[in-house]
XYZ file of C-alpha atoms in Angstrom:
522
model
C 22.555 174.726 -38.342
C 21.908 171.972 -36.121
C 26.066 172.447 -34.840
C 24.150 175.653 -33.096
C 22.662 175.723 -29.698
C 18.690 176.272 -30.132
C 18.157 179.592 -27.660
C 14.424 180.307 -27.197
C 13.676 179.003 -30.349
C 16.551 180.489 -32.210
C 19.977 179.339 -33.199
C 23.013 180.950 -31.316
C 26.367 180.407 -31.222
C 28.075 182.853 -29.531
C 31.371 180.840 -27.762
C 34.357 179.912 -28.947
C 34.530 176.643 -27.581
C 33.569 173.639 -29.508
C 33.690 169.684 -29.633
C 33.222 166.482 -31.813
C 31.168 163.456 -31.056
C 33.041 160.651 -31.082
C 32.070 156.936 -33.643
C 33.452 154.479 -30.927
C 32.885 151.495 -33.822
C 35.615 152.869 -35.863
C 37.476 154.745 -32.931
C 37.709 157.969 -34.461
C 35.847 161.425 -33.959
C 33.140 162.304 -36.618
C 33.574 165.472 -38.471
C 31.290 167.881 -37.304
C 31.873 170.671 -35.081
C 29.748 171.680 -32.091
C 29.335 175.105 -30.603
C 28.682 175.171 -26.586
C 26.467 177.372 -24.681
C 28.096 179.794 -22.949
C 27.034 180.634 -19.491
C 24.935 183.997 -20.964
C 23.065 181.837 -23.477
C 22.127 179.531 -20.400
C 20.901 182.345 -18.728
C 18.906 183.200 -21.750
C 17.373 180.108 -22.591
C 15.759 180.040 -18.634
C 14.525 183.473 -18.952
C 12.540 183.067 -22.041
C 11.510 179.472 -20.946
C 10.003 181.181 -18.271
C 8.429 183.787 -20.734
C 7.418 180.282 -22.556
C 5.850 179.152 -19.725
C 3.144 181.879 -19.460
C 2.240 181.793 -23.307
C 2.283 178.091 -23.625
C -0.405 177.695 -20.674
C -3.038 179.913 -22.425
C -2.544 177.390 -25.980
C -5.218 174.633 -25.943
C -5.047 171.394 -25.551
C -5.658 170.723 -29.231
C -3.144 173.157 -30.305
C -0.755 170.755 -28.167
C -1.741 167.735 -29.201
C -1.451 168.954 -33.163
C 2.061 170.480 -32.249
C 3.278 166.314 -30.736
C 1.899 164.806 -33.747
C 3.950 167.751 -36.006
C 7.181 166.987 -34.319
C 6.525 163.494 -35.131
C 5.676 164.096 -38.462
C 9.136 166.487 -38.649
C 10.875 163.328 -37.261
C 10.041 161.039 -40.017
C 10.926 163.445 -42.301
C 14.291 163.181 -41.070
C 14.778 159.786 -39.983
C 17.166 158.366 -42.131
C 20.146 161.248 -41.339
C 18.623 161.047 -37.601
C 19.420 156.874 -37.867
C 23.189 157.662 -39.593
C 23.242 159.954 -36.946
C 22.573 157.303 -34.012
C 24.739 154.514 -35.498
C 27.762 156.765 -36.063
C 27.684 158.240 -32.532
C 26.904 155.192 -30.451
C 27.938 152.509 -31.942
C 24.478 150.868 -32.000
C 22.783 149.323 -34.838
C 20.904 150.286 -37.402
C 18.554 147.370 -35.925
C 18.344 148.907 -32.333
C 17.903 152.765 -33.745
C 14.918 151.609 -35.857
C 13.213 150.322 -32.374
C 13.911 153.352 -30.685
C 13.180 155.617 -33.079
C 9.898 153.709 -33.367
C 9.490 153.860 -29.793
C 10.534 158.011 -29.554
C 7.313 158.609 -32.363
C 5.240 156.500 -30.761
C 5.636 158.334 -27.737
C 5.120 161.604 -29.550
C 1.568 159.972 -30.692
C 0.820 158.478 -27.379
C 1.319 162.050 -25.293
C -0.981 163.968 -28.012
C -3.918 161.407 -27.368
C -3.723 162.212 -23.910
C -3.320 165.858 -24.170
C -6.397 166.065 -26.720
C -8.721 163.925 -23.944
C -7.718 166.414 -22.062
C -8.832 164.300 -19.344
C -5.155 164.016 -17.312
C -5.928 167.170 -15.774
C -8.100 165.189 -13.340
C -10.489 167.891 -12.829
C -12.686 167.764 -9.753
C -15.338 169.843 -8.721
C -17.022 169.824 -5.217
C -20.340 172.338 -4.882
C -22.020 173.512 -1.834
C -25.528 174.932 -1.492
C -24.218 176.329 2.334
C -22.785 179.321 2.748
C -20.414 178.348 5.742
C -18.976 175.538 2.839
C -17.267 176.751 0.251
C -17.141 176.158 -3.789
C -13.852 173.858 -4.816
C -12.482 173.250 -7.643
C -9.238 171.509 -8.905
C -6.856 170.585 -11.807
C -3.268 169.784 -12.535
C -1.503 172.462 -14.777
C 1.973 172.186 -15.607
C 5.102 172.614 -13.179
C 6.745 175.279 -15.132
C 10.415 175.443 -17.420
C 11.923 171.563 -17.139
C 15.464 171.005 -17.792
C 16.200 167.398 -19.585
C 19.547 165.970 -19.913
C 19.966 163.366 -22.778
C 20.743 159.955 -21.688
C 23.956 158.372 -23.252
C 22.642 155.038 -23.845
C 19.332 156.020 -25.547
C 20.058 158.177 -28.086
C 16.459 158.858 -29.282
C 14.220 157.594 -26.625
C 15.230 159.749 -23.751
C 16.901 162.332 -24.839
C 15.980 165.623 -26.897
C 12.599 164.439 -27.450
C 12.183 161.449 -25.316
C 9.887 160.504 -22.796
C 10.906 163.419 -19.997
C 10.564 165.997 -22.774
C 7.454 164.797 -24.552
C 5.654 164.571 -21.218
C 7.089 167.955 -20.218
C 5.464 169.679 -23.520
C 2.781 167.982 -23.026
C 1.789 169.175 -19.182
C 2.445 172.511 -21.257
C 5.931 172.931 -20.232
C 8.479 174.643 -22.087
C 11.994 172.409 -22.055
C 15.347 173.173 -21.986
C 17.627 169.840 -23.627
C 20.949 169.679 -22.142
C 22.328 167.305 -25.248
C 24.372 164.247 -24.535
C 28.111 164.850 -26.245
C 28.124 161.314 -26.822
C 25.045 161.983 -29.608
C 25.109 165.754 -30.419
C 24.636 165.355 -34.155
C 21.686 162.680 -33.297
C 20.422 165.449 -30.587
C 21.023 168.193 -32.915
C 18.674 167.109 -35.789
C 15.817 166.083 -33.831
C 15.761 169.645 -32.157
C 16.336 170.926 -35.764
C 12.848 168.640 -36.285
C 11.280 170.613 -33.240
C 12.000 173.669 -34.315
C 10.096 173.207 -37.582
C 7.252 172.142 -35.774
C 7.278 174.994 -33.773
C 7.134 177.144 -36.953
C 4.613 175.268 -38.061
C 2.396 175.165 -35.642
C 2.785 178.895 -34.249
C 4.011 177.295 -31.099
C 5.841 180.035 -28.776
C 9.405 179.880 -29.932
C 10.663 180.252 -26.228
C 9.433 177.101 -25.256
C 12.353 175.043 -26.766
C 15.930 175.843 -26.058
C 18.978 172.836 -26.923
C 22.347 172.927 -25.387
C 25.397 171.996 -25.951
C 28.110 171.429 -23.267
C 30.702 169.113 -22.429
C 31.621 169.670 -18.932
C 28.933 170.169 -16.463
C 28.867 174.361 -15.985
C 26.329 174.591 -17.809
C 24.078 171.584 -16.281
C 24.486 172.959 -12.601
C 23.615 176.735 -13.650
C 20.728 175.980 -15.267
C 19.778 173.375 -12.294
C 20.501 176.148 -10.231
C 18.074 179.131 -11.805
C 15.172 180.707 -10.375
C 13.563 179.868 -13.628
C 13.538 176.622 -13.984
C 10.925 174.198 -12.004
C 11.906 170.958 -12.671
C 14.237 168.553 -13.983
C 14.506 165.416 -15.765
C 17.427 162.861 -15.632
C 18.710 159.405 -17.012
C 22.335 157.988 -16.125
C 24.636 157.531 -13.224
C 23.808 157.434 -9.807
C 26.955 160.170 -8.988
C 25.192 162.276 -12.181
C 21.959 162.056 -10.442
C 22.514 162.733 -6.846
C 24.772 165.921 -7.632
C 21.857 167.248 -9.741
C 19.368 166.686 -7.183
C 21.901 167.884 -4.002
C 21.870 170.899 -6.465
C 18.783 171.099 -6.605
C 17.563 171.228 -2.992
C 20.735 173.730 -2.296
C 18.452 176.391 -3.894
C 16.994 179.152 -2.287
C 13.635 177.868 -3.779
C 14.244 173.916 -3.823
C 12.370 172.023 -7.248
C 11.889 168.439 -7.794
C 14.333 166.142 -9.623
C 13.350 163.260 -11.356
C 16.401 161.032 -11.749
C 16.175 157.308 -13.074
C 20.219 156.301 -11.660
C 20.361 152.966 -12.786
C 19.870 149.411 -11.249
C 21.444 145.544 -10.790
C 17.693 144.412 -11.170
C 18.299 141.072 -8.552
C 17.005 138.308 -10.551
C 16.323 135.016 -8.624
C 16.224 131.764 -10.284
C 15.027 128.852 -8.515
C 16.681 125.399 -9.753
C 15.017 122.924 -8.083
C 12.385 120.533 -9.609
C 12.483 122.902 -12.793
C 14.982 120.871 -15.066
C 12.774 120.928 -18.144
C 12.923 124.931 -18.043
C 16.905 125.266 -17.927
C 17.399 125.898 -21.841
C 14.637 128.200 -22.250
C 15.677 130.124 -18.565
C 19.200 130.209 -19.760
C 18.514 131.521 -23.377
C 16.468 134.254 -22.096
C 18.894 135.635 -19.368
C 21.743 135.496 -21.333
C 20.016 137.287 -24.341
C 19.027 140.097 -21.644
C 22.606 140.100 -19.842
C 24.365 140.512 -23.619
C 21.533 143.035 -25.593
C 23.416 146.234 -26.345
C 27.018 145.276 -24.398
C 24.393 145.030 -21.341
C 24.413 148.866 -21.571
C 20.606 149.019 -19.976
C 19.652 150.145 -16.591
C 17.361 147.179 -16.654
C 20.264 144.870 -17.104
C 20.123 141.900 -15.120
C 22.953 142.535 -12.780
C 22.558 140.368 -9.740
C 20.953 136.163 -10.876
C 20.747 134.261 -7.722
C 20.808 130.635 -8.213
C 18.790 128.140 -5.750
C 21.270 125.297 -5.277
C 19.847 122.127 -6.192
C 21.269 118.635 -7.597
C 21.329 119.941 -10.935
C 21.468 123.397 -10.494
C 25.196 123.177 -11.608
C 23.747 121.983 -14.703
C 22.031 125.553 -15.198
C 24.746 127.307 -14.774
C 27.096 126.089 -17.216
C 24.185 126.027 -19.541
C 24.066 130.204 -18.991
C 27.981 130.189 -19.121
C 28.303 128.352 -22.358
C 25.991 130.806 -23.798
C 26.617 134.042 -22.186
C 30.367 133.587 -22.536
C 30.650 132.965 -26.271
C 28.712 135.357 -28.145
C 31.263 137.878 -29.813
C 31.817 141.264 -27.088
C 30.013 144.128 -28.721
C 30.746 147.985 -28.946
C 30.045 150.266 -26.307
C 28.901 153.852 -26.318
C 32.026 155.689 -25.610
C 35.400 155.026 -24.979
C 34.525 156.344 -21.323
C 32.100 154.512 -20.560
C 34.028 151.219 -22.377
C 36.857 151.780 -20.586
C 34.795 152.493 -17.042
C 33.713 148.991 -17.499
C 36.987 147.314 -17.604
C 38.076 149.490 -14.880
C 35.049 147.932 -12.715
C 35.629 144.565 -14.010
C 39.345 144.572 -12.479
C 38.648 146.181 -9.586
C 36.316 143.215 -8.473
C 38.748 140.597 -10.731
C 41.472 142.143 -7.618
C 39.312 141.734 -5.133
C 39.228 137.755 -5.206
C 35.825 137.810 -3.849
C 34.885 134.474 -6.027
C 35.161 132.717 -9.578
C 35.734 135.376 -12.299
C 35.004 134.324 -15.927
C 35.452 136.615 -18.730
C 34.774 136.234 -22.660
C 37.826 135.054 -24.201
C 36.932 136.384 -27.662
C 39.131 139.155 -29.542
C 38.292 142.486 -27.680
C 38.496 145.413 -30.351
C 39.109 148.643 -29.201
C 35.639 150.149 -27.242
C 34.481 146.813 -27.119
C 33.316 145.212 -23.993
C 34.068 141.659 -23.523
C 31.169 140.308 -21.357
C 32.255 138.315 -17.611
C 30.375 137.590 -14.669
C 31.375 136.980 -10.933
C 30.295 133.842 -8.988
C 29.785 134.069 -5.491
C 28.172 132.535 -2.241
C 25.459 133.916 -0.999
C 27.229 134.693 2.685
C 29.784 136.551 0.716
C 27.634 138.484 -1.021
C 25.519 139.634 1.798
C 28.749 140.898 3.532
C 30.625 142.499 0.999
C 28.721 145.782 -0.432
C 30.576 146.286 -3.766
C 29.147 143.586 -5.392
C 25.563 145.639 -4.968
C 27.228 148.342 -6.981
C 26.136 148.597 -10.709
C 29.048 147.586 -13.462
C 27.516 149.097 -16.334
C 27.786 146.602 -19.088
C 27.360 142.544 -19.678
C 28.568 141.726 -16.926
C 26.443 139.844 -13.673
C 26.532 139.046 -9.923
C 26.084 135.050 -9.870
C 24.965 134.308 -6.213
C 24.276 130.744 -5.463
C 22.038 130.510 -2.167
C 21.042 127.141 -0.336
C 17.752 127.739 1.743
C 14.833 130.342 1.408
C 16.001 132.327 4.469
C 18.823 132.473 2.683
C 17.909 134.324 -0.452
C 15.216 136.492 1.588
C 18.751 137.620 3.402
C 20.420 138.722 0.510
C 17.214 140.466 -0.556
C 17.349 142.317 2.751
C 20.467 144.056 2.197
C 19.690 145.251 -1.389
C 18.484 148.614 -2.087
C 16.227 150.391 -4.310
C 16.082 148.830 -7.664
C 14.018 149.535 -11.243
C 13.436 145.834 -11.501
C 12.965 141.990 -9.806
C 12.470 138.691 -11.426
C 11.586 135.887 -10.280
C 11.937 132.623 -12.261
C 10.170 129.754 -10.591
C 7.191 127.205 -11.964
C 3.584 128.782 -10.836
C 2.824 125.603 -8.293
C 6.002 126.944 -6.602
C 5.240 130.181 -6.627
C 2.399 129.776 -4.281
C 5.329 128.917 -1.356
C 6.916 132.545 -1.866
C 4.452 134.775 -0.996
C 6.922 136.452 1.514
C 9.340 137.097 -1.098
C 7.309 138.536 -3.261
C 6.350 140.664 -0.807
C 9.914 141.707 0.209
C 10.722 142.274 -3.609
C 7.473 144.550 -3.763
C 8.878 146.883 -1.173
C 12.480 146.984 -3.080
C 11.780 147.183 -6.984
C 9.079 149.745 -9.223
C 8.045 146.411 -11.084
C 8.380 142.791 -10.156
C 8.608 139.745 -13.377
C 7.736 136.717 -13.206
C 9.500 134.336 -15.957
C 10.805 136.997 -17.315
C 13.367 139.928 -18.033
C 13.690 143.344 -16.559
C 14.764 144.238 -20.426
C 12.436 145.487 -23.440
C 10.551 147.965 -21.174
C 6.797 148.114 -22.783
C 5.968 151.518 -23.532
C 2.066 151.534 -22.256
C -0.085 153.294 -19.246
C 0.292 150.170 -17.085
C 4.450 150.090 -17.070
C 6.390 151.246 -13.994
C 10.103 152.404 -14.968
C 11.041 153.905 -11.439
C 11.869 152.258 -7.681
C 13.288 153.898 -4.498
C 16.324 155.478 -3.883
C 18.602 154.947 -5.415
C 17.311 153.781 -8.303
C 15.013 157.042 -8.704
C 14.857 160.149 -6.742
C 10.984 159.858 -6.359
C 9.512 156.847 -6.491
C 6.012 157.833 -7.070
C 6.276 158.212 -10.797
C 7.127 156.455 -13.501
C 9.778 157.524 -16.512
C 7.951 155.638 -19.008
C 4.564 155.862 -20.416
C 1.515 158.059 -20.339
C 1.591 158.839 -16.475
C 5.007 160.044 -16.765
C 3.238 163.676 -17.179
C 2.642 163.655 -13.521
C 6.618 164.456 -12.574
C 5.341 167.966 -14.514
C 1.815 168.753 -13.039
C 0.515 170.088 -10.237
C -2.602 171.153 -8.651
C -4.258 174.236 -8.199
C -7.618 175.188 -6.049
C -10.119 177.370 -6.974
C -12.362 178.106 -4.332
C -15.201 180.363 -4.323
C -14.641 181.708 -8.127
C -17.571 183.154 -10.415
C -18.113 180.428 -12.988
C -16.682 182.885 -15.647
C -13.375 183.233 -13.843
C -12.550 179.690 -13.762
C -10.391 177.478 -16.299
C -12.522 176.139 -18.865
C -12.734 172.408 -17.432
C -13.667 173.310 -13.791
C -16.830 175.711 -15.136
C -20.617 174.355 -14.778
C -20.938 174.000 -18.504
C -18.857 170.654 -19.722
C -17.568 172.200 -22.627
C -14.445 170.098 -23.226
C -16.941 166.857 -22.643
C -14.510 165.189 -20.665
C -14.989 163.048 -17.282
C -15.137 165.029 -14.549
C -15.117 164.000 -10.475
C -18.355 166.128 -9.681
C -19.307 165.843 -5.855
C -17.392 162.672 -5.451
C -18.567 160.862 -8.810
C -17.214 160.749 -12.290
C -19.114 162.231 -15.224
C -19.352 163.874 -18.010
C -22.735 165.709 -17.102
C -22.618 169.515 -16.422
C -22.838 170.844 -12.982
C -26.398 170.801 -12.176
């Protein structure tokens, strides 16, 4: 069943049209067949998320948190087809789907703690004993329907029930998963895993609907209807920006939430730090080469502080980057995208080119980089673009104005890192500061890779790395994107939501008159 589309909480297959996923480690398609929506079932699955919406705001937080922890639960049950799943569609290993799939429960768990403190809501109550002032009250409820498109390089973790959809659910949004191709079996049996839960839980059914689609006439339609209210998105910058130009087209514009990807400038400085080379250049290469570099946290621009022995460093990061055996990519698209990018600049003769010299199987990705100066750099844009893959901008720069100029002409980015000893760092205050206004989340001694799933992480940036920089993609506060507030002013305390009345009955913190407690309303 999990070949169907998932319509308001029921399987439906009413086109013609249908697809394979593709196993891009032994370059051939895998043997299941996958119906896609057509246009009417679209249509469907936004009416009755909208119909979703209004049951799914009167179930209580409880009920919510108990329905997370069930889909977890559903998950498990599943998780070794959903892992033979994951390898055979991406190529990945069996190493790198246990961490994600350890990640995707443990986001389940971590959304269903917040949504039974119930305390996200932020509720806020201001009394007045004047008649002139008036009674307010506030909370965050959820946005409304929120389309999700699975990512192609996390197959699990942000995808059908990633972080976008978990925190969606959780804000008390119905969702609407437009599957990745790439991973529509893996896709498939985790909304299969959902819709027990649902079952199981008495959740409304039309609170969950799964897509299939290949080409993207689906994605815009349902961008583009009244009923949905949101929209979450991980991939290209092109993927993003169309979505969100779609998006504010509509008669009644809604927020996207698109994380497009990043180069993640990484500055290393050289001088007087000899005795950190080997452990510098271990790290970075491990980062640039984890998962054919297919991470939009990859380290895609390293400048390097000329020094005496900064020469020394680089062949160090050469030696080690260059050799390890190319790995397999995703897709044959997005393998074959890379070499395209890797010529295009190889043409351009902008610098040294080195590339992996190790056999190259087919949807493999053999790992290079591109050494430059930092003048060149700063005048030539296309080396600011993102080559999705192992492969890395090496700018060497001479003088601190220097690399604060390159900095300057960089744009939005996910990530900075800065590797320097401490009693240096003290002298870079202003580039830290410059970084601060670029990047969502600035390193120091380390990698923008192996994001930490916890409250304090940051996964976003300005444009273009996100379309809203406010919010994060990762963790707890990523239920934010799907909230927002609503007044109550003047209500009869009988009237109002449960956590804005006088009585406490949740027992949660509440900002009462300007001060948090968990007292009643006197």
């Amino acid at each position: 069943m999990f070949t169907k589309n998932i319509v308001g909480g029921e399987f439906s297959s009413e086109g013609k049209s249908t697809f394979q996923s593709f196993n891009p480690e032994l370059n051939r398609h895998n043997a299941e067949l996958f119906f896609e929506a057509t246009s009417v079932e679209a249509a469907r699955a936004a009416k009755l998320a909208k119909i979703g919406f209004e049951k799914f705001q009167k179930v209580d937080h409880d009920k919510r948190a108990s329905f997370l922890r069930s889909i977890r639960s559903e998950m498990e049950r599943d998780k070794t087809i959903i892992l033979d799943a994951f390898c055979a569609e991406s190529g990945l290993s069996r190493e790198r789907g246990e961490k994600e799939f350890t990640r995707t429960v443990f986001q389940l768990s971590s959304f269903a703690d917040l949504v039974e403190k119930n305390e996200w809501i932020e509720a806020s109550i201001d009394t007045s004993d004047h008649p002139a002032v008036p009674d307010l009250r506030k909370q965050l409820f959820g946005i409304g329907p929120v389309l999700v498109f699975g990512a192609s390089n996390f197959p699990l973790a942000y995808s059908t029930m990633g972080g976008d959809s978990v925190a969606a659910l959780a804000a008390g949004c119905p969702v609407i998963v437009k599957a990745h191709p790439s991973h529509a079996k893996t896709s498939g049996l985790v909304a299969s895993a959902v819709l027990r839960a649902i079952v199981k839980n008495d959740m409304p059914p039309e609170i969950f609907s799964h897509l299939y689609a290949v080409d993207f006439k689906v994605a815009h339609q349902l961008v583009q209807h009244e009923a949905v209210k949101a929209v979450g998105f991980t991939g290209s910058f092109h993927g993003g920006k169309a979505l969100f130009d779609l998006a504010n087209n509509r008669k009644h514009p809604i927020p996207v939430f698109a994380e497009m990807g990043s180069v993640n400038p990484t500055i290393v400085f050289t001088e007087n730090n000899e005795d950190k080379y080997d452990a510098w250049a271990q790290v970075l290469s491990q980062s640039m080469l984890t998962d054919a570099g297919q991470f939009c946290t990859n380290p895609g621009l390293i400048f390097i502080q000329k020094s005496s022995t900064s020469k020394l460093f680089i062949h160090q990061l050469e030696e080690l980057f260059l050799n390890e055996a190319p790995k397999c990519m995703l897709n044959s698209s997005i393998a074959e995208t890379f070499r395209e990018k890797k010529q295009k600049l190889l043409a351009a003769d902008l610098g040294v080119f080195k590339q992996s010299t190790n056999e190259v199987r087919e949807n493999y990705g053999a790992q290079a980089f591109l050494k430059v100066d930092a003048e060149t750099f700063i005048r030539e844009e296309q080396l600011r673009e993102e080559v999705f893959g192992s492969f890395s901008v090496l700018i060497e720069f001479e003088t601190y104005l220097e690399i604060l100029s390159c900095l300057e002409v960089i744009e939005g980015q996910l990530t900075g890192s800065v590797f320097v000893s401490e009693e240096q760092m003290k002298n870079y205050r202003e580039l830290i500061q410059q970084l601060t206004s670029k990047v969502g989340r600035v390193i120091l001694n380390g990698v923008p890779t192996g994001v930490r799933v916890c409250p304090s992480m940051n996964h976003g940036g300005p444009f273009p790395a996100t379309t809203d920089s406010r919010f994060t993609a990762v963790g707890i506060d990523s239920i934010y994107r799907f909230a927002r507030p609503v007044s109550f002013q003047n209500f009869p305390d009988d009237l109002l939501p449960k956590a804005l009345r006088n009585k406490n009955s949740f027992g949660i913190a509440r900002r009462i008159n300007g001060e948090w407690t968990k007292k009643d309303v006197g």
